[in-house]
Amino acid sequence: MIEDDPFSIRPAKLPAAHEIGADLSTLSEAELEERITLLEAEIARLRATLNGKRSSRAAADAFFKR
């Protein structure tokens, strides 16, 4: 629940594991490595989704060009 409003039924928003542009000066080497690993995994997920969409579009283009 949101702490400011005890009657709120909305859960409190958790901070993101990494926010683009955030200050990195307070992070340790281990924390920086962890964030890099997290972001690399997210990039891989984004690339896989993009490739899937491209494949679907190519299949649709090939089907409708006949």
Coordinates of N, CA and C in Angstrom, one line a residue:
M1 N 0.8 -1.2 0.0 CA 0.0 0.0 0.0 C 0.9 1.3 0.0
I2 N 0.3 2.3 -0.5 CA 1.1 3.6 -0.5 C 1.0 4.1 1.0
E3 N 2.2 4.4 1.5 CA 2.3 4.8 2.9 C 1.6 6.1 3.2
D4 N 1.5 7.1 2.3 CA 0.9 8.4 2.5 C -0.6 8.2 2.7
D5 N -1.2 7.2 2.1 CA -2.7 7.1 2.1 C -3.0 5.7 2.7
P6 N -3.4 5.6 3.9 CA -3.7 4.3 4.5 C -4.9 3.6 3.9
F7 N -5.7 4.4 3.2 CA -6.9 3.8 2.6 C -6.8 3.4 1.2
S8 N -5.6 3.6 0.6 CA -5.3 3.3 -0.8 C -5.3 1.8 -0.9
I9 N -5.9 1.3 -2.0 CA -5.8 -0.1 -2.3 C -4.7 -0.4 -3.4
R10 N -4.1 0.6 -3.9 CA -3.0 0.5 -4.8 C -1.7 0.1 -4.1
P11 N -1.0 -0.9 -4.6 CA 0.3 -1.2 -4.0 C 1.3 -0.1 -4.3
A12 N 2.3 0.0 -3.4 CA 3.3 1.0 -3.6 C 4.2 0.6 -4.8
K13 N 4.6 1.6 -5.5 CA 5.4 1.3 -6.7 C 6.9 1.1 -6.2
L14 N 7.4 -0.1 -6.6 CA 8.8 -0.4 -6.3 C 9.7 0.3 -7.2
P15 N 10.9 0.8 -6.6 CA 11.8 1.4 -7.5 C 12.4 0.4 -8.5
A16 N 12.7 1.0 -9.7 CA 13.3 0.1 -10.8 C 14.6 -0.4 -10.4
A17 N 15.0 -1.5 -10.9 CA 16.4 -2.0 -10.6 C 17.4 -1.1 -11.1
H18 N 17.1 -0.5 -12.3 CA 18.0 0.5 -12.9 C 17.2 1.5 -13.6
E19 N 17.5 2.7 -13.4 CA 16.9 3.8 -14.1 C 17.9 4.4 -15.1
I20 N 17.5 4.6 -16.3 CA 18.4 5.2 -17.3 C 18.8 6.6 -16.9
G21 N 20.0 6.9 -16.8 CA 20.5 8.3 -16.5 C 20.7 8.5 -15.0
A22 N 20.5 7.4 -14.2 CA 20.6 7.5 -12.7 C 22.1 7.8 -12.4
D23 N 22.3 8.4 -11.2 CA 23.7 8.6 -10.7 C 24.3 7.3 -10.4
L24 N 25.4 7.0 -10.9 CA 26.1 5.7 -10.7 C 27.3 5.8 -9.7
S25 N 27.6 7.0 -9.3 CA 28.8 7.3 -8.5 C 28.7 6.6 -7.1
T26 N 27.5 6.3 -6.6 CA 27.4 5.7 -5.3 C 27.4 4.2 -5.3
L27 N 27.4 3.6 -6.5 CA 27.3 2.1 -6.7 C 28.7 1.5 -6.6
S28 N 28.7 0.3 -6.0 CA 30.0 -0.5 -5.9 C 30.3 -1.2 -7.2
E29 N 31.5 -1.7 -7.3 CA 31.8 -2.5 -8.5 C 30.8 -3.6 -8.7
A30 N 30.5 -4.3 -7.6 CA 29.6 -5.5 -7.7 C 28.2 -5.0 -8.2
E31 N 27.7 -3.9 -7.7 CA 26.4 -3.4 -8.1 C 26.4 -3.0 -9.5
L32 N 27.5 -2.4 -10.0 CA 27.6 -2.0 -11.4 C 27.6 -3.3 -12.3
E33 N 28.4 -4.3 -11.9 CA 28.4 -5.6 -12.7 C 27.0 -6.2 -12.7
E34 N 26.3 -6.1 -11.6 CA 24.9 -6.6 -11.5 C 24.0 -5.9 -12.5
R35 N 24.1 -4.6 -12.5 CA 23.3 -3.8 -13.4 C 23.6 -4.1 -14.9
I36 N 24.9 -4.2 -15.2 CA 25.3 -4.5 -16.5 C 24.7 -5.9 -17.0
T37 N 24.8 -6.9 -16.1 CA 24.2 -8.2 -16.4 C 22.7 -8.1 -16.6
L38 N 22.0 -7.3 -15.8 CA 20.6 -7.1 -15.9 C 20.2 -6.4 -17.2
L39 N 21.0 -5.4 -17.6 CA 20.7 -4.7 -18.8 C 21.1 -5.5 -20.1
E40 N 22.1 -6.3 -20.0 CA 22.4 -7.2 -21.1 C 21.3 -8.2 -21.3
A41 N 20.8 -8.8 -20.3 CA 19.7 -9.7 -20.4 C 18.4 -9.0 -21.0
E42 N 18.2 -7.8 -20.6 CA 17.1 -7.0 -21.2 C 17.3 -6.7 -22.6
I43 N 18.5 -6.4 -23.0 CA 18.8 -6.2 -24.4 C 18.6 -7.4 -25.2
A44 N 19.0 -8.6 -24.7 CA 18.8 -9.9 -25.4 C 17.3 -10.1 -25.6
R45 N 16.5 -9.8 -24.5 CA 15.0 -10.0 -24.6 C 14.4 -9.1 -25.7
L46 N 14.9 -7.9 -25.7 CA 14.4 -6.9 -26.7 C 14.7 -7.3 -28.1
R47 N 16.0 -7.8 -28.3 CA 16.4 -8.3 -29.6 C 15.6 -9.5 -30.1
A48 N 15.3 -10.4 -29.2 CA 14.5 -11.6 -29.5 C 13.1 -11.2 -29.9
T49 N 12.5 -10.3 -29.2 CA 11.2 -9.8 -29.6 C 11.2 -9.1 -30.9
L50 N 12.2 -8.3 -31.1 CA 12.3 -7.6 -32.4 C 12.5 -8.6 -33.6
N51 N 13.3 -9.6 -33.4 CA 13.5 -10.6 -34.4 C 12.3 -11.3 -34.7
G52 N 11.5 -11.6 -33.7 CA 10.2 -12.3 -33.9 C 9.3 -11.5 -34.7
K53 N 9.2 -10.2 -34.4 CA 8.3 -9.3 -35.1 C 8.8 -9.2 -36.6
R54 N 10.1 -9.1 -36.8 CA 10.6 -9.0 -38.1 C 10.2 -10.3 -38.9
S55 N 10.3 -11.4 -38.3 CA 10.0 -12.7 -38.9 C 8.5 -12.8 -39.3
S56 N 7.7 -12.3 -38.4 CA 6.3 -12.3 -38.6 C 5.9 -11.4 -39.8
R57 N 6.6 -10.2 -39.8 CA 6.3 -9.3 -40.9 C 6.8 -9.8 -42.2
A58 N 8.0 -10.5 -42.2 CA 8.5 -11.1 -43.5 C 7.6 -12.2 -44.0
A59 N 7.0 -13.0 -43.1 CA 6.1 -14.0 -43.5 C 4.8 -13.4 -44.1
A60 N 4.3 -12.4 -43.4 CA 3.1 -11.7 -43.9 C 3.4 -11.1 -45.3
D61 N 4.5 -10.4 -45.4 CA 4.9 -9.8 -46.7 C 5.0 -10.9 -47.8
A62 N 5.6 -12.0 -47.5 CA 5.7 -13.1 -48.5 C 4.4 -13.6 -48.9
F63 N 3.5 -13.8 -47.9 CA 2.2 -14.3 -48.2 C 1.3 -13.4 -49.1
F64 N 1.4 -12.1 -48.8 CA 0.5 -11.2 -49.5 C 1.1 -10.7 -50.8
K65 N 2.3 -11.0 -51.1 CA 2.9 -10.6 -52.4 C 2.6 -11.6 -53.5
R66 N 2.1 -12.8 -53.1 CA 1.8 -13.8 -54.1 C 0.7 -13.4 -55.0

